[in-house]
């Protein structure tokens, strides 16, 4: 488990884009799992810039979204599908983008379909992940078993809060989501955990330096055979080890 610390958020975003571009140069048909949220916005901006400049070509690359809200139309602005339609697909041509259907009638069937698509694509070459302030990894909330697979989960209040502005109130915000499981994330051939800002410093330290424990889902990355953490200086500020 390696951690790289960058001086700024922009540098973190560029390094994350570097990781994707290096993989795709070597393996144009790479299969990626990508996150939504505030942290990767700079990475998507940088990928878009590189695509415009002709420096990045993901046209043979398949992307899977790591999680999705459940119980809301997929074209609702709060969905992660809408996030990718805003921040990724208008700017960079992909072979395919797959997101879980936030409005699927049967969540279990939808999770099985999505997991099957990943298998059919040959498995994930790289999973890029954010970390929640509560330690969640994708929508795997604290207590998620490390052997968990793609499934419907209950979302914690702190996970729902960033979505509440789209629904007018927290009560009106979906209480459940669909997510890749911890085991599915660990199955990826490589993984990259992104952390930015002082609000993440304490949980980053627990995830990377505490014992791997289901109470801190992101600590599962310590069990991955090829995982790197990419942190800006603020997010790394409570790490004990110099990196
Ligand atoms: P953030 O979310 O990037 O918006 O902080 C990270 C996460 O919840 O995984």
Tab-separated table of C-alpha atoms and ligand atoms in Angstrom:
chain	number	residue	atom	x	y	z
A	1	UNK	CA	0.000	0.000	0.000
A	2	UNK	CA	1.666	3.172	-1.173
A	3	UNK	CA	0.540	6.703	-0.408
A	4	UNK	CA	1.578	9.623	-2.544
A	5	UNK	CA	1.042	13.081	-1.147
A	6	UNK	CA	0.663	16.077	-3.424
A	7	UNK	CA	1.023	19.717	-2.441
A	8	UNK	CA	-2.307	20.767	-3.915
A	9	UNK	CA	-5.667	19.446	-5.034
A	10	UNK	CA	-4.816	20.307	-8.636
A	11	UNK	CA	-1.659	18.203	-8.418
A	12	UNK	CA	-3.679	15.325	-6.979
A	13	UNK	CA	-6.146	15.626	-9.863
A	14	UNK	CA	-3.315	15.597	-12.422
A	15	UNK	CA	-1.710	12.535	-10.795
A	16	UNK	CA	-5.033	10.697	-10.798
A	17	UNK	CA	-5.470	11.522	-14.487
A	18	UNK	CA	-1.887	10.341	-15.054
A	19	UNK	CA	-2.719	6.963	-13.506
A	20	UNK	CA	-5.705	6.496	-15.798
A	21	UNK	CA	-3.860	7.689	-18.894
A	22	UNK	CA	-0.834	5.473	-18.203
A	23	UNK	CA	-3.041	2.396	-17.848
A	24	UNK	CA	-5.018	3.217	-20.984
A	25	UNK	CA	-1.885	3.856	-23.024
A	26	UNK	CA	-0.666	0.398	-22.092
A	27	UNK	CA	-4.102	-1.218	-22.394
A	28	UNK	CA	-6.496	0.820	-24.544
A	29	UNK	CA	-9.349	-1.627	-23.826
A	30	UNK	CA	-8.919	-1.154	-20.085
A	31	UNK	CA	-11.952	-1.525	-17.833
A	32	UNK	CA	-12.285	1.161	-15.151
A	33	UNK	CA	-14.552	1.650	-12.165
A	34	UNK	CA	-14.917	5.361	-11.440
A	35	UNK	CA	-16.428	7.353	-8.576
A	36	UNK	CA	-18.610	10.409	-8.332
A	37	UNK	CA	-18.435	13.070	-5.621
A	38	UNK	CA	-16.490	16.270	-5.176
A	39	UNK	CA	-13.012	14.743	-4.898
A	40	UNK	CA	-12.691	13.381	-8.470
A	41	UNK	CA	-14.073	16.520	-10.157
A	42	UNK	CA	-10.564	17.835	-10.781
A	43	UNK	CA	-9.532	14.469	-12.219
A	44	UNK	CA	-12.444	14.565	-14.664
A	45	UNK	CA	-11.628	18.178	-15.579
A	46	UNK	CA	-8.043	17.163	-16.268
A	47	UNK	CA	-9.104	14.151	-18.355
A	48	UNK	CA	-11.404	16.431	-20.341
A	49	UNK	CA	-8.583	18.907	-20.910
A	50	UNK	CA	-6.259	16.149	-22.072
A	51	UNK	CA	-8.912	14.736	-24.388
A	52	UNK	CA	-9.455	18.191	-25.939
A	53	UNK	CA	-5.704	18.575	-26.390
A	54	UNK	CA	-5.471	15.147	-28.012
A	55	UNK	CA	-3.368	13.879	-25.103
A	56	UNK	CA	-5.817	11.273	-23.815
A	57	UNK	CA	-7.748	8.688	-25.782
A	58	UNK	CA	-10.238	6.569	-23.850
A	59	UNK	CA	-12.288	5.623	-26.880
A	60	UNK	CA	-11.613	1.900	-26.376
A	61	UNK	CA	-12.056	2.056	-22.600
A	62	UNK	CA	-15.080	0.786	-20.671
A	63	UNK	CA	-16.171	2.609	-17.511
A	64	UNK	CA	-18.386	1.354	-14.690
A	65	UNK	CA	-19.788	3.694	-12.048
A	66	UNK	CA	-18.951	2.392	-8.580
A	67	UNK	CA	-22.307	3.256	-7.005
A	68	UNK	CA	-25.696	4.851	-7.588
A	69	UNK	CA	-28.686	6.169	-5.667
A	70	UNK	CA	-31.696	3.868	-5.658
A	71	UNK	CA	-35.358	4.696	-6.078
A	72	UNK	CA	-35.057	7.767	-8.278
A	73	UNK	CA	-35.305	8.179	-12.064
A	74	UNK	CA	-31.899	7.819	-13.691
A	75	UNK	CA	-32.202	11.212	-15.402
A	76	UNK	CA	-32.744	12.924	-12.038
A	77	UNK	CA	-29.926	15.461	-11.550
A	78	UNK	CA	-28.908	13.827	-8.250
A	79	UNK	CA	-27.996	10.479	-9.745
A	80	UNK	CA	-24.461	9.429	-10.378
A	81	UNK	CA	-25.587	8.679	-13.939
A	82	UNK	CA	-26.321	12.406	-14.310
A	83	UNK	CA	-22.958	13.221	-12.726
A	84	UNK	CA	-21.155	11.166	-15.373
A	85	UNK	CA	-23.331	12.691	-18.101
A	86	UNK	CA	-22.180	16.106	-16.919
A	87	UNK	CA	-18.538	15.557	-16.024
A	88	UNK	CA	-17.340	12.656	-18.146
A	89	UNK	CA	-19.153	11.615	-21.301
A	90	UNK	CA	-19.619	15.029	-22.972
A	91	UNK	CA	-15.884	15.625	-22.745
A	92	UNK	CA	-14.212	12.328	-23.466
A	93	UNK	CA	-15.241	9.538	-25.777
A	94	UNK	CA	-15.503	6.113	-24.138
A	95	UNK	CA	-16.208	2.695	-25.560
A	96	UNK	CA	-18.991	2.292	-22.999
A	97	UNK	CA	-20.245	3.719	-19.712
A	98	UNK	CA	-22.248	1.447	-17.434
A	99	UNK	CA	-24.044	2.714	-14.365
A	100	UNK	CA	-26.464	0.859	-12.161
A	101	UNK	CA	-30.094	1.664	-12.937
A	102	UNK	CA	-31.298	3.858	-10.080
A	103	UNK	CA	-34.887	3.080	-11.030
A	104	UNK	CA	-34.655	-0.672	-11.557
A	105	UNK	CA	-37.777	-2.441	-10.272
A	106	UNK	CA	-35.734	-5.203	-8.619
A	107	UNK	CA	-32.495	-4.057	-7.021
A	108	UNK	CA	-31.180	-7.607	-6.742
A	109	UNK	CA	-31.702	-8.269	-10.442
A	110	UNK	CA	-30.026	-4.975	-11.312
A	111	UNK	CA	-27.006	-5.776	-9.137
A	112	UNK	CA	-26.686	-9.198	-10.785
A	113	UNK	CA	-26.912	-7.598	-14.250
A	114	UNK	CA	-24.236	-5.055	-13.392
A	115	UNK	CA	-21.890	-7.611	-11.820
A	116	UNK	CA	-22.364	-9.776	-14.919
A	117	UNK	CA	-21.370	-6.892	-17.185
A	118	UNK	CA	-18.110	-6.479	-15.256
A	119	UNK	CA	-17.350	-10.182	-15.612
A	120	UNK	CA	-18.225	-10.066	-19.326
A	121	UNK	CA	-15.864	-7.090	-19.749
A	122	UNK	CA	-13.029	-9.183	-18.318
A	123	UNK	CA	-13.044	-7.714	-14.800
A	124	UNK	CA	-11.832	-4.335	-13.596
A	125	UNK	CA	-8.300	-3.227	-14.414
A	126	UNK	CA	-8.501	-0.190	-12.138
A	127	UNK	CA	-10.963	0.959	-9.484
A	128	UNK	CA	-10.677	4.647	-8.589
A	129	UNK	CA	-12.337	5.408	-5.270
A	130	UNK	CA	-13.170	8.294	-3.009
A	131	UNK	CA	-13.419	7.983	0.751
A	132	UNK	CA	-16.413	9.176	2.747
A	133	UNK	CA	-15.935	11.169	5.920
A	134	UNK	CA	-17.487	8.138	7.681
A	135	UNK	CA	-15.003	5.814	5.958
A	136	UNK	CA	-17.319	4.529	3.267
A	137	UNK	CA	-15.881	3.103	0.080
A	138	UNK	CA	-18.259	3.561	-2.856
A	139	UNK	CA	-21.598	3.146	-0.957
A	140	UNK	CA	-20.180	0.480	1.339
A	141	UNK	CA	-21.036	2.043	4.680
A	142	UNK	CA	-19.335	1.189	7.985
A	143	UNK	CA	-20.103	-2.421	8.891
A	144	UNK	CA	-20.051	-3.613	5.267
A	145	UNK	CA	-18.531	-7.091	5.136
A	146	UNK	CA	-15.233	-7.288	3.337
A	147	UNK	CA	-16.679	-10.206	1.339
A	148	UNK	CA	-19.668	-8.128	0.175
A	149	UNK	CA	-20.685	-8.021	-3.476
A	150	UNK	CA	-22.777	-5.673	-5.614
A	151	UNK	CA	-25.954	-4.997	-3.654
A	152	UNK	CA	-28.622	-2.650	-2.299
A	153	UNK	CA	-27.516	-0.820	0.854
A	154	UNK	CA	-28.969	1.633	3.374
A	155	UNK	CA	-27.187	4.989	3.208
A	156	UNK	CA	-26.012	6.849	6.282
A	157	UNK	CA	-27.170	10.362	6.938
A	158	UNK	CA	-23.746	11.848	6.118
A	159	UNK	CA	-23.757	10.040	2.778
A	160	UNK	CA	-27.235	11.332	1.911
A	161	UNK	CA	-26.556	14.923	2.958
A	162	UNK	CA	-24.639	16.000	-0.186
A	163	UNK	CA	-27.599	14.803	-2.284
A	164	UNK	CA	-30.250	16.586	-0.194
A	165	UNK	CA	-29.967	19.866	-2.118
A	166	UNK	CA	-31.413	18.088	-5.151
A	167	UNK	CA	-34.476	16.898	-3.193
A	168	UNK	CA	-35.302	19.910	-1.043
A	169	UNK	CA	-34.769	18.085	2.255
A	170	UNK	CA	-32.899	15.198	3.772
A	171	UNK	CA	-36.175	13.353	4.378
A	172	UNK	CA	-36.935	13.431	0.659
A	173	UNK	CA	-33.461	12.128	-0.248
A	174	UNK	CA	-33.191	8.444	-1.190
A	175	UNK	CA	-32.314	6.271	1.792
A	176	UNK	CA	-30.755	3.459	-0.230
A	177	UNK	CA	-28.169	2.980	-2.925
A	178	UNK	CA	-26.627	0.351	-5.160
A	179	UNK	CA	-22.912	-0.288	-4.862
A	180	UNK	CA	-20.058	-2.485	-5.876
A	181	UNK	CA	-19.165	-4.562	-2.831
A	182	UNK	CA	-15.875	-4.488	-0.997
A	183	UNK	CA	-14.940	-7.861	-2.479
A	184	UNK	CA	-15.721	-6.611	-5.974
A	185	UNK	CA	-13.473	-3.614	-5.413
A	186	UNK	CA	-10.694	-5.843	-4.074
A	187	UNK	CA	-11.064	-7.989	-7.215
A	188	UNK	CA	-9.943	-5.080	-9.396
A	189	UNK	CA	-6.426	-5.645	-10.697
A	190	UNK	CA	-5.404	-2.271	-9.263
A	191	UNK	CA	-7.020	0.385	-7.123
A	192	UNK	CA	-6.482	4.074	-6.457
A	193	UNK	CA	-7.936	5.783	-3.397
A	194	UNK	CA	-8.307	9.565	-3.616
A	195	UNK	CA	-8.487	11.833	-0.583
A	196	UNK	CA	-8.601	15.607	-0.467
A	197	UNK	CA	-9.033	18.207	2.250
A	198	UNK	CA	-8.720	18.435	6.020
A	199	UNK	CA	-12.234	17.052	6.483
A	200	UNK	CA	-10.870	13.686	5.322
A	201	UNK	CA	-7.606	13.757	7.315
A	202	UNK	CA	-8.801	11.759	10.327
A	203	UNK	CA	-10.586	9.067	8.342
A	204	UNK	CA	-7.692	8.782	5.879
A	205	UNK	CA	-5.351	8.090	8.810
A	206	UNK	CA	-7.720	5.439	10.209
A	207	UNK	CA	-8.203	3.835	6.796
A	208	UNK	CA	-4.526	3.682	5.876
A	209	UNK	CA	-2.827	3.253	9.250
A	210	UNK	CA	-5.439	1.628	11.460
A	211	UNK	CA	-6.107	-2.090	11.389
A	212	UNK	CA	-8.255	-3.152	8.417
A	213	UNK	CA	-11.738	-3.352	9.918
A	214	UNK	CA	-15.281	-3.430	8.609
A	215	UNK	CA	-16.067	-0.375	10.742
A	216	UNK	CA	-13.860	1.594	8.336
A	217	UNK	CA	-14.696	0.183	4.899
A	218	UNK	CA	-11.938	2.136	3.156
A	219	UNK	CA	-9.388	0.305	5.315
A	220	UNK	CA	-10.064	-2.696	3.057
A	221	UNK	CA	-7.722	-1.127	0.512
A	222	UNK	CA	-4.855	-2.231	2.764
A	223	UNK	CA	-5.764	-5.784	1.746
A	224	UNK	CA	-5.463	-5.018	-1.945
A	225	UNK	CA	-2.411	-6.383	-3.709
A	226	UNK	CA	-1.959	-3.298	-5.894
A	227	UNK	CA	-3.509	-0.237	-4.346
A	228	UNK	CA	-2.130	3.274	-4.097
A	229	UNK	CA	-3.533	6.209	-2.170
A	230	UNK	CA	-3.289	9.653	-3.674
A	231	UNK	CA	-3.739	12.396	-1.095
A	232	UNK	CA	-3.321	16.105	-1.020
A	233	UNK	CA	-1.342	17.541	1.874
A	234	UNK	CA	-4.478	18.404	3.858
A	235	UNK	CA	-5.925	14.898	3.608
A	236	UNK	CA	-2.543	13.409	4.583
A	237	UNK	CA	-2.048	15.754	7.532
A	238	UNK	CA	-2.931	13.189	10.225
A	239	UNK	CA	-0.874	10.301	8.878
A	240	UNK	CA	1.781	9.224	11.361
A	241	UNK	CA	4.155	7.797	8.787
A	242	UNK	CA	5.921	10.151	6.455
A	243	UNK	CA	5.040	9.156	2.897
B	1	LIG	P1	-16.529	13.426	-1.834
B	1	LIG	O1	-17.148	12.019	-1.509
B	1	LIG	O2	-15.534	13.190	-2.908
B	1	LIG	O3	-17.717	14.217	-2.314
B	1	LIG	O4	-15.934	13.923	-0.576
B	1	LIG	C1	-16.299	10.937	-1.376
B	1	LIG	C2	-17.140	9.738	-1.076
B	1	LIG	O5	-18.201	9.926	-0.457
B	1	LIG	O6	-16.756	8.624	-1.447
